[in-house]
mmCIF file of C-alpha atoms in Angstrom:
data_model
loop_
_atom_site.group_PDB
_atom_site.id
_atom_site.type_symbol
_atom_site.label_atom_id
_atom_site.label_comp_id
_atom_site.label_asym_id
_atom_site.label_seq_id
_atom_site.Cartn_x
_atom_site.Cartn_y
_atom_site.Cartn_z
ATOM 1 C CA UNK A 76 -5.072 8.743 -13.413
ATOM 2 C CA UNK A 77 -6.387 5.646 -11.775
ATOM 3 C CA UNK A 78 -8.753 5.767 -8.832
ATOM 4 C CA UNK A 79 -9.746 3.098 -6.343
ATOM 5 C CA UNK A 80 -12.898 3.342 -4.257
ATOM 6 C CA UNK A 81 -13.888 1.346 -1.207
ATOM 7 C CA UNK A 82 -17.417 2.397 -0.333
ATOM 8 C CA UNK A 83 -17.646 0.503 2.973
ATOM 9 C CA UNK A 84 -15.760 2.344 5.737
ATOM 10 C CA UNK A 85 -16.649 -0.414 8.217
ATOM 11 C CA UNK A 86 -17.903 -3.977 8.043
ATOM 12 C CA UNK A 87 -18.568 -6.600 10.680
ATOM 13 C CA UNK A 88 -18.968 -10.364 10.614
ATOM 14 C CA UNK A 89 -19.578 -13.166 13.057
ATOM 15 C CA UNK A 90 -16.801 -15.644 13.576
ATOM 16 C CA UNK A 91 -17.047 -18.562 11.096
ATOM 17 C CA UNK A 92 -19.326 -16.578 8.772
ATOM 18 C CA UNK A 93 -18.526 -15.123 5.352
ATOM 19 C CA UNK A 94 -18.041 -11.451 4.543
ATOM 20 C CA UNK A 95 -17.442 -9.604 1.293
ATOM 21 C CA UNK A 96 -15.533 -6.345 1.012
ATOM 22 C CA UNK A 97 -16.207 -4.182 -2.030
ATOM 23 C CA UNK A 98 -13.781 -2.332 -4.267
ATOM 24 C CA UNK A 99 -14.246 -0.523 -7.559
ATOM 25 C CA UNK A 100 -11.601 1.105 -9.682
ATOM 26 C CA UNK A 101 -11.322 3.312 -12.691
ATOM 27 C CA UNK A 102 -8.642 2.957 -15.351
ATOM 28 C CA UNK A 103 -8.139 3.168 -19.073
ATOM 29 C CA UNK A 104 -5.291 0.660 -18.989
ATOM 30 C CA UNK A 105 -5.589 -2.962 -20.030
ATOM 31 C CA UNK A 106 -2.544 -4.299 -18.210
ATOM 32 C CA UNK A 107 -2.671 -3.981 -14.441
ATOM 33 C CA UNK A 108 -2.691 -5.773 -11.109
ATOM 34 C CA UNK A 109 -5.155 -5.559 -8.274
ATOM 35 C CA UNK A 110 -4.348 -6.309 -4.660
ATOM 36 C CA UNK A 111 -5.922 -6.654 -1.268
ATOM 37 C CA UNK A 112 -3.749 -5.716 1.692
ATOM 38 C CA UNK A 113 -4.498 -6.348 5.350
ATOM 39 C CA UNK A 114 -3.322 -3.936 8.021
ATOM 40 C CA UNK A 115 -3.763 -5.205 11.601
ATOM 41 C CA UNK A 116 -3.280 -2.920 14.601
ATOM 42 C CA UNK A 117 0.463 -3.620 14.393
ATOM 43 C CA UNK A 118 0.428 -1.345 11.293
ATOM 44 C CA UNK A 119 2.145 -3.974 9.192
ATOM 45 C CA UNK A 120 0.988 -4.136 5.560
ATOM 46 C CA UNK A 121 0.285 -7.750 4.636
ATOM 47 C CA UNK A 122 -0.500 -8.856 1.106
ATOM 48 C CA UNK A 123 -3.649 -10.984 1.165
ATOM 49 C CA UNK A 124 -4.244 -11.715 -2.492
ATOM 50 C CA UNK A 125 -3.456 -10.374 -5.951
ATOM 51 C CA UNK A 126 -5.109 -10.605 -9.338
ATOM 52 C CA UNK A 127 -3.603 -10.062 -12.771
ATOM 53 C CA UNK A 128 -6.029 -8.270 -15.054
ATOM 54 C CA UNK A 129 -5.346 -10.568 -17.997
ATOM 55 C CA UNK A 130 -6.400 -13.619 -16.022
ATOM 56 C CA UNK A 131 -10.103 -14.390 -16.130
ATOM 57 C CA UNK A 132 -9.908 -16.863 -13.281
ATOM 58 C CA UNK A 133 -10.519 -15.351 -9.867
ATOM 59 C CA UNK A 134 -7.592 -15.592 -7.474
ATOM 60 C CA UNK A 135 -7.921 -17.699 -4.330
ATOM 61 C CA UNK A 136 -5.693 -17.986 -1.272
ATOM 62 C CA UNK A 137 -7.065 -20.413 1.302
ATOM 63 C CA UNK A 138 -10.095 -18.682 2.912
ATOM 64 C CA UNK A 139 -9.663 -15.556 0.786
ATOM 65 C CA UNK A 140 -11.015 -15.241 -2.722
ATOM 66 C CA UNK A 141 -11.853 -12.426 -5.075
ATOM 67 C CA UNK A 142 -14.653 -11.711 -7.489
ATOM 68 C CA UNK A 143 -12.956 -9.895 -10.346
ATOM 69 C CA UNK A 144 -15.366 -8.283 -12.796
ATOM 70 C CA UNK A 145 -13.135 -6.573 -15.342
ATOM 71 C CA UNK A 146 -15.868 -4.994 -17.432
ATOM 72 C CA UNK A 147 -17.551 -3.592 -14.353
ATOM 73 C CA UNK A 148 -14.165 -2.623 -12.832
ATOM 74 C CA UNK A 149 -15.060 -4.345 -9.619
ATOM 75 C CA UNK A 150 -12.744 -6.345 -7.348
ATOM 76 C CA UNK A 151 -14.376 -7.644 -4.187
ATOM 77 C CA UNK A 152 -12.746 -9.750 -1.480
ATOM 78 C CA UNK A 153 -14.591 -12.656 0.105
ATOM 79 C CA UNK A 154 -13.407 -13.990 3.445
ATOM 80 C CA UNK A 155 -14.860 -17.379 4.308
ATOM 81 C CA UNK A 156 -14.960 -18.945 7.762
ATOM 82 C CA UNK A 157 -13.964 -15.635 9.336
ATOM 83 C CA UNK A 158 -11.556 -15.794 12.235
ATOM 84 C CA UNK A 159 -10.823 -13.332 15.029
ATOM 85 C CA UNK A 160 -7.390 -12.797 13.500
ATOM 86 C CA UNK A 161 -8.999 -11.459 10.326
ATOM 87 C CA UNK A 162 -10.000 -8.280 12.148
ATOM 88 C CA UNK A 163 -8.033 -5.463 10.532
ATOM 89 C CA UNK A 164 -8.145 -2.623 8.050
ATOM 90 C CA UNK A 165 -8.299 -3.904 4.470
ATOM 91 C CA UNK A 166 -7.055 -1.917 1.513
ATOM 92 C CA UNK A 167 -7.753 -2.496 -2.133
ATOM 93 C CA UNK A 168 -4.950 -1.340 -4.433
ATOM 94 C CA UNK A 169 -4.229 -0.941 -8.136
ATOM 95 C CA UNK A 170 -0.904 -1.154 -9.938
ATOM 96 C CA UNK A 171 -0.069 -0.606 -13.595
ATOM 97 C CA UNK A 172 1.256 -3.726 -15.240
ATOM 98 C CA UNK A 173 4.895 -4.113 -16.165
ATOM 99 C CA UNK A 174 4.057 -4.481 -19.834
ATOM 100 C CA UNK A 175 2.901 -0.874 -19.830
ATOM 101 C CA UNK A 176 6.540 0.144 -19.696
ATOM 102 C CA UNK A 177 8.040 3.196 -18.084
ATOM 103 C CA UNK A 178 8.294 3.614 -14.351
ATOM 104 C CA UNK A 179 4.614 3.601 -13.424
ATOM 105 C CA UNK A 180 4.494 -0.121 -12.827
ATOM 106 C CA UNK A 181 5.820 0.320 -9.306
ATOM 107 C CA UNK A 182 3.213 2.784 -8.109
ATOM 108 C CA UNK A 183 0.236 1.617 -6.095
ATOM 109 C CA UNK A 184 -3.036 3.499 -5.902
ATOM 110 C CA UNK A 185 -4.964 2.621 -2.750
ATOM 111 C CA UNK A 186 -8.580 2.784 -1.763
ATOM 112 C CA UNK A 187 -9.703 4.445 1.447
ATOM 113 C CA UNK A 188 -9.775 1.225 3.429
ATOM 114 C CA UNK A 189 -12.447 -0.871 5.169
ATOM 115 C CA UNK A 190 -12.266 -1.668 8.858
ATOM 116 C CA UNK A 191 -13.361 -5.257 9.441
ATOM 117 C CA UNK A 192 -14.582 -6.299 12.885
ATOM 118 C CA UNK A 193 -15.015 -9.980 13.692
ATOM 119 C CA UNK A 194 -17.427 -10.836 16.513
ATOM 120 C CA UNK A 195 -16.912 -14.035 18.504
ATOM 121 C CA UNK B 41 16.244 -11.558 6.601
ATOM 122 C CA UNK B 42 15.625 -7.868 7.409
ATOM 123 C CA UNK B 43 13.605 -6.851 4.316
ATOM 124 C CA UNK B 44 12.635 -3.168 4.522
ATOM 125 C CA UNK B 45 13.743 -1.357 7.668
ATOM 126 C CA UNK B 46 12.300 1.997 8.688
ATOM 127 C CA UNK B 47 13.505 4.208 11.494
ATOM 128 C CA UNK B 48 12.297 5.685 13.734
ATOM 129 C CA UNK B 49 8.992 3.979 14.534
ATOM 130 C CA UNK B 50 7.614 7.036 16.318
ATOM 131 C CA UNK B 51 8.578 10.698 16.186
ATOM 132 C CA UNK B 52 7.170 13.945 17.550
ATOM 133 C CA UNK B 53 8.250 17.213 15.963
ATOM 134 C CA UNK B 54 7.490 20.857 16.500
ATOM 135 C CA UNK B 55 6.307 22.977 13.599
ATOM 136 C CA UNK B 56 9.285 24.155 11.570
ATOM 137 C CA UNK B 57 11.680 21.424 12.658
ATOM 138 C CA UNK B 58 13.382 19.238 10.112
ATOM 139 C CA UNK B 59 14.034 15.528 10.181
ATOM 140 C CA UNK B 60 14.829 12.542 8.015
ATOM 141 C CA UNK B 61 12.921 9.292 7.962
ATOM 142 C CA UNK B 62 15.272 6.472 7.161
ATOM 143 C CA UNK B 63 14.508 3.521 4.910
ATOM 144 C CA UNK B 64 16.829 0.681 3.988
ATOM 145 C CA UNK B 65 16.287 -2.576 2.121
ATOM 146 C CA UNK B 66 18.576 -5.552 1.745
ATOM 147 C CA UNK B 67 16.885 -7.246 -1.206
ATOM 148 C CA UNK B 68 18.718 -5.327 -3.939
ATOM 149 C CA UNK B 69 15.448 -3.941 -5.298
ATOM 150 C CA UNK B 70 15.709 -1.125 -7.790
ATOM 151 C CA UNK B 71 12.302 0.369 -7.069
ATOM 152 C CA UNK B 72 11.580 2.098 -3.761
ATOM 153 C CA UNK B 73 8.788 4.392 -2.693
ATOM 154 C CA UNK B 74 7.347 6.414 0.177
ATOM 155 C CA UNK B 75 3.662 6.551 1.111
ATOM 156 C CA UNK B 76 1.732 8.409 3.763
ATOM 157 C CA UNK B 77 -1.395 7.006 5.387
ATOM 158 C CA UNK B 78 -4.148 9.276 6.614
ATOM 159 C CA UNK B 79 -7.569 8.303 7.994
ATOM 160 C CA UNK B 80 -10.188 7.937 5.291
ATOM 161 C CA UNK B 81 -7.651 8.442 2.508
ATOM 162 C CA UNK B 82 -5.746 5.188 2.312
ATOM 163 C CA UNK B 83 -2.085 5.350 1.381
ATOM 164 C CA UNK B 84 -0.849 8.013 -1.007
ATOM 165 C CA UNK B 85 2.435 8.030 -2.884
ATOM 166 C CA UNK B 86 4.856 10.803 -1.915
ATOM 167 C CA UNK B 87 8.027 10.063 -3.913
ATOM 168 C CA UNK B 88 9.524 7.074 -5.624
ATOM 169 C CA UNK B 89 12.801 5.948 -7.129
ATOM 170 C CA UNK B 90 13.536 3.501 -9.920
ATOM 171 C CA UNK B 91 17.213 3.189 -9.074
ATOM 172 C CA UNK B 92 20.207 4.924 -7.548
ATOM 173 C CA UNK B 93 20.321 8.540 -8.642
ATOM 174 C CA UNK B 94 16.771 8.547 -10.035
ATOM 175 C CA UNK B 95 13.780 9.907 -8.140
ATOM 176 C CA UNK B 96 10.402 11.317 -9.092
ATOM 177 C CA UNK B 97 7.341 12.806 -7.473
ATOM 178 C CA UNK B 98 4.223 10.924 -6.558
ATOM 179 C CA UNK B 99 0.757 12.175 -5.738
ATOM 180 C CA UNK B 100 1.589 14.299 -2.658
ATOM 181 C CA UNK B 101 5.252 15.445 -2.877
ATOM 182 C CA UNK B 102 4.996 18.960 -1.436
ATOM 183 C CA UNK B 103 7.025 19.467 1.735
ATOM 184 C CA UNK B 104 9.152 16.361 1.199
ATOM 185 C CA UNK B 105 12.530 15.724 -0.405
ATOM 186 C CA UNK B 106 14.193 12.467 -1.307
ATOM 187 C CA UNK B 107 17.488 11.273 -2.713
ATOM 188 C CA UNK B 108 18.815 7.859 -3.702
ATOM 189 C CA UNK B 109 22.578 7.631 -3.520
ATOM 190 C CA UNK B 110 22.636 3.843 -3.102
ATOM 191 C CA UNK B 111 20.343 0.972 -4.058
ATOM 192 C CA UNK B 112 19.808 0.139 -0.390
ATOM 193 C CA UNK B 113 18.785 3.502 1.085
ATOM 194 C CA UNK B 114 15.950 5.889 0.328
ATOM 195 C CA UNK B 115 15.577 8.579 3.016
ATOM 196 C CA UNK B 116 12.630 10.979 3.185
ATOM 197 C CA UNK B 117 13.357 14.496 4.389
ATOM 198 C CA UNK B 118 10.959 16.974 5.921
ATOM 199 C CA UNK B 119 12.677 20.356 5.673
ATOM 200 C CA UNK B 120 10.180 22.366 7.735
ATOM 201 C CA UNK B 121 7.556 20.193 9.384
ATOM 202 C CA UNK B 122 3.922 21.300 9.373
ATOM 203 C CA UNK B 123 0.933 19.909 11.312
ATOM 204 C CA UNK B 124 -0.507 18.717 7.987
ATOM 205 C CA UNK B 125 2.383 16.267 7.792
ATOM 206 C CA UNK B 126 1.150 14.385 10.849
ATOM 207 C CA UNK B 127 0.673 10.925 9.416
ATOM 208 C CA UNK B 128 1.953 7.371 9.276
ATOM 209 C CA UNK B 129 4.716 6.951 6.709
ATOM 210 C CA UNK B 130 5.539 3.740 4.903
ATOM 211 C CA UNK B 131 8.552 2.928 2.823
ATOM 212 C CA UNK B 132 8.346 0.116 0.297
ATOM 213 C CA UNK B 133 10.612 -1.657 -2.138
ATOM 214 C CA UNK B 134 9.411 -3.742 -5.008
ATOM 215 C CA UNK B 135 10.396 -6.483 -7.360
ATOM 216 C CA UNK B 136 8.138 -7.028 -10.349
ATOM 217 C CA UNK B 137 4.549 -6.847 -9.081
ATOM 218 C CA UNK B 138 5.366 -7.467 -5.406
ATOM 219 C CA UNK B 139 5.776 -4.682 -2.881
ATOM 220 C CA UNK B 140 7.524 -5.144 0.434
ATOM 221 C CA UNK B 141 6.580 -2.625 3.102
ATOM 222 C CA UNK B 142 8.469 -1.394 6.115
ATOM 223 C CA UNK B 143 6.740 -1.317 9.490
ATOM 224 C CA UNK B 144 5.914 2.383 9.257
ATOM 225 C CA UNK B 145 6.783 5.582 11.104
ATOM 226 C CA UNK B 146 4.121 7.415 13.080
ATOM 227 C CA UNK B 147 4.922 11.115 12.915
ATOM 228 C CA UNK B 148 3.191 13.835 14.904
ATOM 229 C CA UNK B 149 3.864 17.507 14.203
ATOM 230 C CA UNK B 150 2.714 19.840 16.963
#
């Protein structure tokens, strides 16, 4: 079974600064996806960024980027130019790739979450 | 565009009561799932379905039942609520690698 670990229960950053959230995972599969989700106080789950394991290039979405180290099974999220609206719980998640077949491709395994505080 | 709709948003139950959390999606997705969110544990998969008439257990299925009679609906039933089931529940539907979450149900069992 896959496991996802977020070792930072809480992080804080000053507005306009950069912060990196850590995530490690354990799997024996070669085909998978990795995700970062943001959960603000509204409880809504918002997809921030995703990475396909077969792609070597790190995914980027505006101020959000990842550092994907496949051999090390590490998937960190970097938030640049932090804004007050970035304050939320962030979850790292793993999903088996569709090429693996079967029904497992729809299941997400989540990390414990990291609460990010942004100071003005 | 409604997406994934969960009802109710909040619910308080007494130990031993039963209830059904409703989940409906209008995107014609085959795959639907239920997660519970607990502090320090992230989200954990309860049950999932790969299509009408097909369901299977996730990581924490005990105390919960599901059925999938239509593509649109995937209700989660608590037959005899226990305080350990106090949690926030999310329903999700998915298409390929993308998951679409409902807004969640906060359930308290006293």
